[in-house]
Amino acid sequence: MTEIEWWDYDDAEEMAAAVAGDLRFVIQSALDARGDAIIALPGGSTPLPIYAALAESELAWKRVTIIPTDDRLVPMGDKLSNITAIAKAFMARGARVYPITSDAAEDYRAAGQAADARLRDLGWPLDLVLLGVGEDGHTASIFPGDDLAAATDAKSDARVVGVKPDPMPANAPVARVTLTLPAIAAARTLTIAVTGQAKRDLIEQAIEDGAKSPHPIGKVLAAATVPIDIHWAP
Ligand SMILES: O=C1O[C@H](COP(=O)(O)O)[C@@H](O)[C@H](O)[C@H]1O
């Protein structure tokens, strides 16, 4: 297991400011080193205050490409669309916000293949992956179900894959496209931001279980090789 450090905050606002500061530093370091930066950001509600704080940063945003860690197969603008929330926060700053889904694909597996082909145009590995974690132990859209192995045991150069969670999460019961475990594990920086005691307990147990963990977040942590910061607020 890689080195994991917990960072605890009094509330989500304090966590958002600290995580935004870390992300700004990583993006600026990538810009300094390579002239551009490519990062992956999660969906859901937890990261929204982080995006608001990060979008305030003075960065060469035009040289920053942002993809979602995962997205739901819904039209752009839908309240379940992760890319829509990311675009809202960063497009006005000039960042290139790059979708990983499209309305054109006939099914979720084809959507994953089409997205994987499109992502070949981008620089890789990712400079940064920020992950969220669901209370069911999923991360990005790596969920239990028939497609779990497609995401966790993907070929090392597979960037994204289409998946159908089983069981479907009640708050967003749709098929998705997600970064694969190898794509996440290959990122230059891996950071997690979560709130609530239930998620903390789940992640602590996943760390203890290592590769045997039944939870997708446990499998990702076990595969990671870079040190990971986990930011947590109650
Ligand atoms: O479905 C998803 O859920 C997770 C967790 O969201 P949160 O609001 O509970 O933090 C998120 O990380 C993922 O990107 C999203 O598609």
Short mmCIF file of C-alpha atoms and ligand atoms in Angstrom, two decimals:
data_model
loop_
_atom_site.label_atom_id
_atom_site.label_comp_id
_atom_site.label_asym_id
_atom_site.label_seq_id
_atom_site.Cartn_x
_atom_site.Cartn_y
_atom_site.Cartn_z
CA MET A 1 0.00 0.00 0.00
CA THR A 2 1.23 3.45 -0.90
CA GLU A 3 1.78 6.19 1.68
CA ILE A 4 -1.56 7.73 2.69
CA GLU A 5 -1.94 10.92 4.72
CA TRP A 6 -5.23 12.16 6.22
CA TRP A 7 -5.92 15.89 6.42
CA ASP A 8 -8.80 16.79 8.77
CA TYR A 9 -10.80 20.03 8.75
CA ASP A 10 -13.51 21.57 10.91
CA ASP A 11 -15.96 21.91 8.02
CA ALA A 12 -16.41 21.56 4.28
CA GLU A 13 -15.60 25.22 3.65
CA GLU A 14 -12.22 24.95 5.36
CA MET A 15 -11.53 21.75 3.42
CA ALA A 16 -12.49 23.41 0.13
CA ALA A 17 -9.99 26.24 0.65
CA ALA A 18 -7.17 23.83 1.52
CA VAL A 19 -7.86 21.39 -1.34
CA ALA A 20 -8.19 24.26 -3.83
CA GLY A 21 -4.77 25.51 -2.66
CA ASP A 22 -3.21 22.07 -3.20
CA LEU A 23 -4.81 21.72 -6.65
CA ARG A 24 -3.61 25.18 -7.64
CA PHE A 25 -0.06 24.20 -6.65
CA VAL A 26 -0.18 20.95 -8.67
CA ILE A 27 -1.60 22.71 -11.75
CA GLN A 28 1.00 25.49 -11.54
CA SER A 29 3.80 22.91 -11.17
CA ALA A 30 2.57 21.08 -14.30
CA LEU A 31 2.38 24.36 -16.22
CA ASP A 32 5.93 25.20 -15.13
CA ALA A 33 7.23 21.72 -16.04
CA ARG A 34 5.39 21.00 -19.28
CA GLY A 35 3.66 24.20 -20.42
CA ASP A 36 0.20 22.72 -19.98
CA ALA A 37 -1.77 20.71 -17.46
CA ILE A 38 -4.41 17.99 -17.68
CA ILE A 39 -6.48 17.12 -14.64
CA ALA A 40 -9.53 14.98 -13.83
CA LEU A 41 -12.19 16.19 -11.41
CA PRO A 42 -15.08 14.24 -9.85
CA GLY A 43 -18.80 14.86 -10.00
CA GLY A 44 -21.33 14.78 -7.18
CA SER A 45 -21.91 17.54 -4.65
CA THR A 46 -18.86 17.28 -2.34
CA PRO A 47 -16.38 18.98 -4.73
CA LEU A 48 -18.55 21.98 -5.68
CA PRO A 49 -17.14 24.33 -2.97
CA ILE A 50 -13.63 23.19 -3.99
CA TYR A 51 -14.37 24.19 -7.60
CA ALA A 52 -15.68 27.59 -6.52
CA ALA A 53 -12.47 28.23 -4.54
CA LEU A 54 -10.14 26.86 -7.25
CA ALA A 55 -11.81 28.89 -10.00
CA GLU A 56 -10.78 32.05 -8.10
CA SER A 57 -7.10 31.17 -8.65
CA GLU A 58 -4.97 33.14 -11.06
CA LEU A 59 -3.62 30.42 -13.35
CA ALA A 60 -2.97 30.22 -17.10
CA TRP A 61 -6.36 28.55 -17.41
CA LYS A 62 -6.23 28.43 -21.23
CA ARG A 63 -3.43 25.86 -20.89
CA VAL A 64 -5.40 23.71 -18.45
CA THR A 65 -7.52 20.79 -19.73
CA ILE A 66 -10.11 19.38 -17.35
CA ILE A 67 -11.93 16.08 -17.83
CA PRO A 68 -14.42 14.50 -15.44
CA THR A 69 -13.16 11.43 -13.57
CA ASP A 70 -16.44 9.90 -14.70
CA ASP A 71 -19.72 10.99 -16.16
CA ARG A 72 -23.28 9.81 -16.29
CA LEU A 73 -24.82 9.06 -19.69
CA VAL A 74 -27.23 11.96 -19.65
CA PRO A 75 -27.46 14.99 -21.95
CA MET A 76 -25.25 18.01 -21.30
CA GLY A 77 -27.17 20.36 -19.01
CA ASP A 78 -28.92 17.52 -17.12
CA LYS A 79 -28.68 17.89 -13.33
CA LEU A 80 -26.87 14.53 -13.19
CA SER A 81 -24.21 15.60 -15.70
CA ASN A 82 -20.76 15.90 -14.10
CA ILE A 83 -19.27 17.79 -17.05
CA THR A 84 -22.00 20.42 -16.75
CA ALA A 85 -21.01 21.26 -13.15
CA ILE A 86 -17.32 21.35 -14.08
CA ALA A 87 -17.98 23.53 -17.14
CA LYS A 88 -20.03 25.93 -15.03
CA ALA A 89 -17.11 26.43 -12.65
CA PHE A 90 -14.16 26.60 -15.06
CA MET A 91 -15.19 27.47 -18.62
CA ALA A 92 -15.60 31.16 -17.86
CA ARG A 93 -11.96 31.12 -16.66
CA GLY A 94 -10.86 29.86 -20.09
CA ALA A 95 -10.04 26.24 -19.16
CA ARG A 96 -10.60 23.56 -21.80
CA VAL A 97 -13.35 21.40 -20.35
CA TYR A 98 -13.36 18.12 -22.25
CA PRO A 99 -16.35 15.75 -22.09
CA ILE A 100 -15.96 11.98 -21.86
CA THR A 101 -19.52 11.18 -22.93
CA SER A 102 -21.54 12.05 -25.99
CA ASP A 103 -25.18 11.65 -26.99
CA ALA A 104 -24.12 9.81 -30.15
CA ALA A 105 -23.08 6.38 -28.75
CA GLU A 106 -25.72 3.62 -28.91
CA ASP A 107 -24.92 2.01 -25.57
CA TYR A 108 -22.70 2.54 -22.56
CA ARG A 109 -19.93 0.21 -23.71
CA ALA A 110 -19.79 1.95 -27.11
CA ALA A 111 -19.83 5.29 -25.29
CA GLY A 112 -16.78 4.17 -23.30
CA GLN A 113 -14.94 3.02 -26.43
CA ALA A 114 -15.71 6.28 -28.27
CA ALA A 115 -14.54 8.34 -25.28
CA ASP A 116 -11.37 6.28 -24.94
CA ALA A 117 -10.57 6.93 -28.63
CA ARG A 118 -11.20 10.69 -28.25
CA LEU A 119 -9.00 10.89 -25.15
CA ARG A 120 -6.03 9.58 -27.20
CA ASP A 121 -5.75 13.19 -28.50
CA LEU A 122 -4.82 14.42 -25.01
CA GLY A 123 -1.49 14.34 -23.19
CA TRP A 124 -1.20 11.47 -20.67
CA PRO A 125 -0.74 10.55 -17.83
CA LEU A 126 -2.99 12.94 -15.98
CA ASP A 127 -1.19 15.53 -13.86
CA LEU A 128 -3.83 15.21 -11.17
CA VAL A 129 -6.83 13.07 -10.33
CA LEU A 130 -9.11 14.31 -7.57
CA LEU A 131 -11.42 11.52 -6.45
CA GLY A 132 -14.68 11.51 -4.56
CA VAL A 133 -15.98 8.41 -2.79
CA GLY A 134 -19.60 7.29 -2.50
CA GLU A 135 -21.05 5.88 0.73
CA ASP A 136 -21.28 2.55 -1.12
CA GLY A 137 -17.51 2.57 -1.68
CA HIS A 138 -17.50 3.52 -5.37
CA THR A 139 -14.99 6.02 -6.69
CA ALA A 140 -15.11 7.83 -10.04
CA SER A 141 -17.78 5.52 -11.56
CA ILE A 142 -16.04 2.27 -10.63
CA PHE A 143 -18.96 0.39 -9.11
CA PRO A 144 -19.74 -3.17 -8.13
CA GLY A 145 -21.49 -5.13 -10.88
CA ASP A 146 -20.73 -7.02 -14.08
CA ASP A 147 -18.55 -4.18 -15.37
CA LEU A 148 -16.33 -3.88 -12.28
CA ALA A 149 -13.49 -5.90 -13.82
CA ALA A 150 -13.70 -3.89 -17.07
CA ALA A 151 -12.68 -0.86 -15.01
CA THR A 152 -10.33 -2.45 -12.46
CA ASP A 153 -8.56 -4.99 -14.70
CA ALA A 154 -8.44 -2.82 -17.83
CA LYS A 155 -5.35 -2.87 -20.04
CA SER A 156 -2.71 -0.48 -18.76
CA ASP A 157 -3.28 1.95 -21.64
CA ALA A 158 -7.10 1.98 -21.35
CA ARG A 159 -8.16 5.46 -20.27
CA VAL A 160 -11.92 5.17 -19.82
CA VAL A 161 -14.56 2.47 -20.05
CA GLY A 162 -18.36 2.32 -20.12
CA VAL A 163 -20.01 0.78 -17.05
CA LYS A 164 -23.46 0.00 -15.67
CA PRO A 165 -23.50 -0.03 -11.85
CA ASP A 166 -25.25 -2.99 -10.20
CA PRO A 167 -27.01 -2.14 -8.01
CA MET A 168 -27.77 1.26 -9.52
CA PRO A 169 -27.12 4.13 -7.08
CA ALA A 170 -30.49 5.60 -6.05
CA ASN A 171 -29.41 9.22 -6.53
CA ALA A 172 -28.18 8.75 -10.11
CA PRO A 173 -29.47 5.45 -11.56
CA VAL A 174 -27.77 5.65 -14.97
CA ALA A 175 -24.93 4.02 -16.91
CA ARG A 176 -21.63 5.88 -16.95
CA VAL A 177 -18.20 6.31 -18.48
CA THR A 178 -15.33 6.23 -15.98
CA LEU A 179 -11.58 6.51 -15.82
CA THR A 180 -10.14 3.02 -15.48
CA LEU A 181 -8.19 1.98 -12.40
CA PRO A 182 -4.90 1.93 -14.42
CA ALA A 183 -5.57 5.49 -15.67
CA ILE A 184 -6.21 6.68 -12.11
CA ALA A 185 -3.22 4.82 -10.69
CA ALA A 186 -0.94 6.28 -13.39
CA ALA A 187 -1.77 9.90 -12.46
CA ARG A 188 1.15 12.02 -11.27
CA THR A 189 -0.88 13.21 -8.26
CA LEU A 190 -3.79 11.45 -6.59
CA THR A 191 -5.95 13.27 -4.05
CA ILE A 192 -9.23 12.36 -2.36
CA ALA A 193 -11.77 14.72 -0.78
CA VAL A 194 -14.68 13.35 1.26
CA THR A 195 -17.10 14.46 3.96
CA GLY A 196 -18.92 12.54 6.67
CA GLN A 197 -18.01 9.88 9.21
CA ALA A 198 -19.52 7.04 7.15
CA LYS A 199 -17.13 7.64 4.25
CA ARG A 200 -14.17 7.98 6.62
CA ASP A 201 -15.00 4.66 8.29
CA LEU A 202 -15.40 2.99 4.90
CA ILE A 203 -12.07 4.30 3.59
CA GLU A 204 -10.23 3.35 6.80
CA GLN A 205 -11.61 -0.18 6.49
CA ALA A 206 -10.67 -0.29 2.78
CA ILE A 207 -7.09 0.72 3.65
CA GLU A 208 -6.95 -2.03 6.25
CA ASP A 209 -8.33 -4.61 3.80
CA GLY A 210 -5.89 -3.61 1.03
CA ALA A 211 -6.30 -5.36 -2.34
CA LYS A 212 -8.87 -7.74 -0.75
CA SER A 213 -11.25 -4.83 -0.15
CA PRO A 214 -14.66 -5.43 -1.72
CA HIS A 215 -14.95 -1.70 -2.40
CA PRO A 216 -13.72 -0.01 -5.59
CA ILE A 217 -11.99 2.70 -3.52
CA GLY A 218 -10.02 -0.05 -1.73
CA LYS A 219 -8.88 -1.51 -5.06
CA VAL A 220 -7.76 1.93 -6.26
CA LEU A 221 -5.85 2.66 -3.05
CA ALA A 222 -4.18 -0.75 -3.21
CA ALA A 223 -3.07 -0.16 -6.82
CA ALA A 224 -1.77 3.39 -6.30
CA THR A 225 1.96 4.00 -6.22
CA VAL A 226 2.12 7.77 -5.64
CA PRO A 227 1.53 9.07 -2.08
CA ILE A 228 -2.13 9.98 -1.55
CA ASP A 229 -3.62 12.83 0.49
CA ILE A 230 -7.11 12.19 1.80
CA HIS A 231 -8.90 15.41 2.82
CA TRP A 232 -11.78 14.94 5.20
CA ALA A 233 -14.39 17.14 6.87
CA PRO A 234 -17.32 16.01 9.05
O1 LIG B 1 -21.74 9.31 -8.66
C1 LIG B 1 -20.78 9.92 -8.25
O2 LIG B 1 -20.52 9.96 -6.90
C2 LIG B 1 -19.21 10.19 -6.39
C3 LIG B 1 -19.38 10.69 -4.95
O3 LIG B 1 -20.15 11.90 -4.98
P1 LIG B 1 -20.34 12.74 -3.62
O4 LIG B 1 -21.25 13.87 -3.96
O5 LIG B 1 -20.93 11.78 -2.62
O6 LIG B 1 -18.97 13.19 -3.21
C4 LIG B 1 -18.41 11.14 -7.26
O7 LIG B 1 -17.09 11.20 -6.81
C5 LIG B 1 -18.49 10.67 -8.72
O8 LIG B 1 -17.70 11.50 -9.54
C6 LIG B 1 -19.94 10.74 -9.14
O9 LIG B 1 -20.16 10.45 -10.49
#
